[in-house]
GROMACS .gro file of C-alpha atoms in nm:
model
  204
    1UNK     CA    1   4.017   0.616  -4.944
    2UNK     CA    2   4.035   0.384  -5.231
    3UNK     CA    3   3.736   0.226  -5.427
    4UNK     CA    4   3.823  -0.055  -5.658
    5UNK     CA    5   3.776  -0.005  -6.000
    6UNK     CA    6   3.738  -0.244  -6.290
    7UNK     CA    7   4.165  -0.357  -6.422
    8UNK     CA    8   4.316  -0.229  -6.143
    9UNK     CA    9   4.547  -0.404  -5.979
   10UNK     CA   10   4.703  -0.410  -5.633
   11UNK     CA   11   5.032  -0.312  -5.751
   12UNK     CA   12   4.855   0.001  -5.979
   13UNK     CA   13   4.675   0.085  -5.693
   14UNK     CA   14   4.969   0.169  -5.465
   15UNK     CA   15   5.212   0.294  -5.755
   16UNK     CA   16   4.969   0.551  -5.835
   17UNK     CA   17   4.977   0.728  -5.456
   18UNK     CA   18   5.358   0.690  -5.541
   19UNK     CA   19   5.426   0.426  -5.290
   20UNK     CA   20   5.781   0.271  -5.370
   21UNK     CA   21   5.837  -0.050  -5.503
   22UNK     CA   22   5.963  -0.260  -5.164
   23UNK     CA   23   5.682  -0.093  -4.983
   24UNK     CA   24   5.438  -0.249  -5.211
   25UNK     CA   25   5.635  -0.611  -5.209
   26UNK     CA   26   5.638  -0.637  -4.845
   27UNK     CA   27   5.254  -0.510  -4.810
   28UNK     CA   28   5.167  -0.772  -5.064
   29UNK     CA   29   5.327  -1.060  -4.891
   30UNK     CA   30   5.192  -0.947  -4.564
   31UNK     CA   31   4.820  -0.969  -4.760
   32UNK     CA   32   4.843  -1.289  -4.918
   33UNK     CA   33   4.893  -1.469  -4.624
   34UNK     CA   34   4.505  -1.451  -4.629
   35UNK     CA   35   4.379  -1.315  -4.945
   36UNK     CA   36   4.451  -1.384  -5.301
   37UNK     CA   37   4.517  -1.032  -5.448
   38UNK     CA   38   4.513  -1.169  -5.793
   39UNK     CA   39   4.121  -1.146  -5.750
   40UNK     CA   40   4.028  -0.817  -5.623
   41UNK     CA   41   3.653  -0.721  -5.694
   42UNK     CA   42   3.524  -0.423  -5.805
   43UNK     CA   43   3.373  -0.164  -5.497
   44UNK     CA   44   3.624  -0.298  -5.272
   45UNK     CA   45   3.761  -0.079  -5.010
   46UNK     CA   46   4.128   0.012  -4.958
   47UNK     CA   47   4.223   0.308  -4.643
   48UNK     CA   48   4.587   0.359  -4.628
   49UNK     CA   49   4.737   0.646  -4.389
   50UNK     CA   50   5.111   0.736  -4.636
   51UNK     CA   51   5.358   0.994  -4.457
   52UNK     CA   52   5.447   1.233  -4.706
   53UNK     CA   53   5.788   1.312  -4.603
   54UNK     CA   54   5.914   0.912  -4.720
   55UNK     CA   55   5.628   0.780  -4.865
   56UNK     CA   56   5.573   0.514  -4.611
   57UNK     CA   57   5.261   0.357  -4.511
   58UNK     CA   58   5.148   0.417  -4.189
   59UNK     CA   59   4.843   0.207  -4.148
   60UNK     CA   60   4.635   0.002  -4.410
   61UNK     CA   61   4.295  -0.104  -4.411
   62UNK     CA   62   4.162  -0.375  -4.670
   63UNK     CA   63   3.759  -0.429  -4.714
   64UNK     CA   64   3.773  -0.814  -4.751
   65UNK     CA   65   3.378  -0.779  -4.708
   66UNK     CA   66   3.126  -0.598  -4.525
   67UNK     CA   67   3.193  -0.796  -4.268
   68UNK     CA   68   3.571  -0.798  -4.255
   69UNK     CA   69   3.868  -0.622  -4.247
   70UNK     CA   70   4.232  -0.647  -4.271
   71UNK     CA   71   4.410  -0.392  -4.087
   72UNK     CA   72   4.808  -0.352  -4.104
   73UNK     CA   73   5.000  -0.089  -3.900
   74UNK     CA   74   5.376  -0.056  -3.846
   75UNK     CA   75   5.612  -0.108  -3.555
   76UNK     CA   76   5.943   0.084  -3.496
   77UNK     CA   77   6.121  -0.206  -3.697
   78UNK     CA   78   5.873  -0.052  -3.987
   79UNK     CA   79   5.752  -0.442  -3.990
   80UNK     CA   80   5.338  -0.480  -4.066
   81UNK     CA   81   5.144  -0.572  -3.755
   82UNK     CA   82   4.781  -0.745  -3.890
   83UNK     CA   83   4.500  -0.793  -3.733
   84UNK     CA   84   4.114  -0.901  -3.834
   85UNK     CA   85   3.839  -0.654  -3.767
   86UNK     CA   86   3.515  -0.816  -3.746
   87UNK     CA   87   3.190  -0.540  -3.776
   88UNK     CA   88   2.971  -0.670  -3.511
   89UNK     CA   89   2.606  -0.741  -3.710
   90UNK     CA   90   2.257  -0.759  -3.505
   91UNK     CA   91   1.972  -0.920  -3.637
   92UNK     CA   92   1.624  -0.796  -3.686
   93UNK     CA   93   1.335  -0.970  -3.769
   94UNK     CA   94   1.089  -0.796  -4.032
   95UNK     CA   95   0.726  -0.859  -4.096
   96UNK     CA   96   0.582  -0.778  -4.460
   97UNK     CA   97   0.262  -0.757  -4.680
   98UNK     CA   98   0.143  -0.658  -4.989
   99UNK     CA   99  -0.083  -0.712  -5.284
  100UNK     CA  100   0.010  -0.861  -5.574
  101UNK     CA  101  -0.129  -0.654  -5.850
  102UNK     CA  102   0.154  -0.715  -6.155
  103UNK     CA  103   0.387  -0.956  -5.990
  104UNK     CA  104   0.530  -1.108  -5.677
  105UNK     CA  105   0.862  -0.958  -5.723
  106UNK     CA  106   0.730  -0.617  -5.782
  107UNK     CA  107   0.501  -0.640  -5.474
  108UNK     CA  108   0.817  -0.750  -5.306
  109UNK     CA  109   1.064  -0.475  -5.379
  110UNK     CA  110   0.795  -0.216  -5.341
  111UNK     CA  111   0.794  -0.326  -5.022
  112UNK     CA  112   1.213  -0.289  -5.022
  113UNK     CA  113   1.245  -0.682  -4.928
  114UNK     CA  114   1.602  -0.727  -5.016
  115UNK     CA  115   1.675  -0.939  -5.377
  116UNK     CA  116   1.836  -1.243  -5.211
  117UNK     CA  117   1.497  -1.274  -4.973
  118UNK     CA  118   1.289  -1.241  -5.277
  119UNK     CA  119   1.453  -1.503  -5.465
  120UNK     CA  120   1.461  -1.743  -5.213
  121UNK     CA  121   1.069  -1.690  -5.095
  122UNK     CA  122   1.035  -1.760  -5.500
  123UNK     CA  123   1.247  -2.079  -5.427
  124UNK     CA  124   1.095  -2.197  -5.127
  125UNK     CA  125   0.761  -2.186  -5.345
  126UNK     CA  126   0.875  -2.319  -5.654
  127UNK     CA  127   0.822  -2.689  -5.559
  128UNK     CA  128   0.422  -2.633  -5.501
  129UNK     CA  129   0.345  -2.315  -5.692
  130UNK     CA  130   0.344  -2.211  -6.061
  131UNK     CA  131   0.411  -1.867  -6.085
  132UNK     CA  132   0.263  -1.815  -6.424
  133UNK     CA  133  -0.038  -1.966  -6.406
  134UNK     CA  134  -0.137  -1.985  -6.005
  135UNK     CA  135  -0.070  -1.604  -5.925
  136UNK     CA  136  -0.378  -1.351  -6.009
  137UNK     CA  137  -0.422  -0.979  -5.964
  138UNK     CA  138  -0.515  -0.904  -5.626
  139UNK     CA  139  -0.362  -1.255  -5.460
  140UNK     CA  140  -0.148  -1.124  -5.172
  141UNK     CA  141   0.202  -1.247  -4.970
  142UNK     CA  142   0.251  -1.228  -4.577
  143UNK     CA  143   0.686  -1.257  -4.483
  144UNK     CA  144   0.842  -1.251  -4.185
  145UNK     CA  145   1.221  -1.256  -4.251
  146UNK     CA  146   1.566  -1.227  -4.111
  147UNK     CA  147   1.798  -0.915  -4.205
  148UNK     CA  148   2.145  -0.839  -4.018
  149UNK     CA  149   2.245  -0.467  -3.939
  150UNK     CA  150   2.563  -0.256  -3.847
  151UNK     CA  151   2.631  -0.004  -3.604
  152UNK     CA  152   2.472   0.246  -3.852
  153UNK     CA  153   2.109   0.064  -3.908
  154UNK     CA  154   2.248  -0.028  -4.247
  155UNK     CA  155   2.113  -0.443  -4.389
  156UNK     CA  156   2.460  -0.619  -4.424
  157UNK     CA  157   2.328  -0.898  -4.523
  158UNK     CA  158   2.011  -1.114  -4.507
  159UNK     CA  159   1.925  -1.434  -4.324
  160UNK     CA  160   1.607  -1.677  -4.289
  161UNK     CA  161   1.247  -1.653  -4.401
  162UNK     CA  162   1.106  -1.756  -4.103
  163UNK     CA  163   0.734  -1.777  -4.216
  164UNK     CA  164   0.613  -1.703  -4.555
  165UNK     CA  165   0.235  -1.716  -4.662
  166UNK     CA  166   0.102  -1.719  -5.025
  167UNK     CA  167  -0.293  -1.607  -5.047
  168UNK     CA  168  -0.345  -1.753  -5.414
  169UNK     CA  169  -0.781  -1.736  -5.508
  170UNK     CA  170  -0.800  -1.670  -5.122
  171UNK     CA  171  -0.646  -2.002  -5.017
  172UNK     CA  172  -0.378  -1.964  -4.758
  173UNK     CA  173  -0.002  -2.130  -4.844
  174UNK     CA  174   0.184  -2.061  -4.543
  175UNK     CA  175   0.535  -2.166  -4.461
  176UNK     CA  176   0.731  -2.199  -4.143
  177UNK     CA  177   1.103  -2.206  -4.100
  178UNK     CA  178   1.276  -2.509  -3.851
  179UNK     CA  179   1.633  -2.496  -3.769
  180UNK     CA  180   1.643  -2.833  -3.583
  181UNK     CA  181   1.958  -3.046  -3.655
  182UNK     CA  182   1.885  -3.303  -3.954
  183UNK     CA  183   1.537  -3.124  -4.014
  184UNK     CA  184   1.648  -2.768  -4.112
  185UNK     CA  185   1.402  -2.619  -4.402
  186UNK     CA  186   1.038  -2.530  -4.453
  187UNK     CA  187   0.752  -2.743  -4.340
  188UNK     CA  188   0.361  -2.646  -4.440
  189UNK     CA  189   0.100  -2.616  -4.144
  190UNK     CA  190   0.060  -3.017  -4.168
  191UNK     CA  191   0.458  -3.011  -4.145
  192UNK     CA  192   0.547  -3.157  -4.466
  193UNK     CA  193   0.846  -3.058  -4.626
  194UNK     CA  194   0.857  -2.818  -4.927
  195UNK     CA  195   1.153  -2.979  -5.048
  196UNK     CA  196   1.036  -3.241  -5.371
  197UNK     CA  197   1.218  -3.395  -5.629
  198UNK     CA  198   1.053  -3.180  -5.917
  199UNK     CA  199   0.959  -2.800  -5.923
  200UNK     CA  200   0.661  -2.673  -6.108
  201UNK     CA  201   0.856  -2.403  -6.271
  202UNK     CA  202   1.223  -2.402  -6.328
  203UNK     CA  203   1.387  -2.096  -6.143
  204UNK     CA  204   1.664  -1.880  -6.213
   0.00000   0.00000   0.00000
């Protein structure tokens, strides 16, 4: 198991395991059909099984993402057979609410809401809420959102915010998600889309 570090190349990784030049080139040629090996990401994982008798790779797994792996195995003629392994993810819907004592971001992270979901929450409210002026201490938020988990129960990626409500100075600001073709997006209780020409506060 090898975790890619900054500055490492595909060649340097395999070279440190004493894999022969020809073997590295064969492997690189096969993998290059699917991925760009010149752009490795730090923290990507490589799994390889090596026969120490001849330093030949028996099987090789390259983790492209949290959901996708390339699995290479050798046949009797020393050719690589290739298989794409997809991790099955299950959708889970989570509801959270909290008081805002310092900031919306702090209150959301206290409830273990993923950063991507918090950023999306700020984005959809950016058209109607000025986060510097409109939010007061002891305002509240409510949110219902999707996460996708693997077989170990680990959250791999986030999905849509299905419902959100910022309760500012006692007033509800509810938004609901619809995914009808041609009308995908968030709408208020009157069916008005949150998408407007100008945001109240620019958000990075």
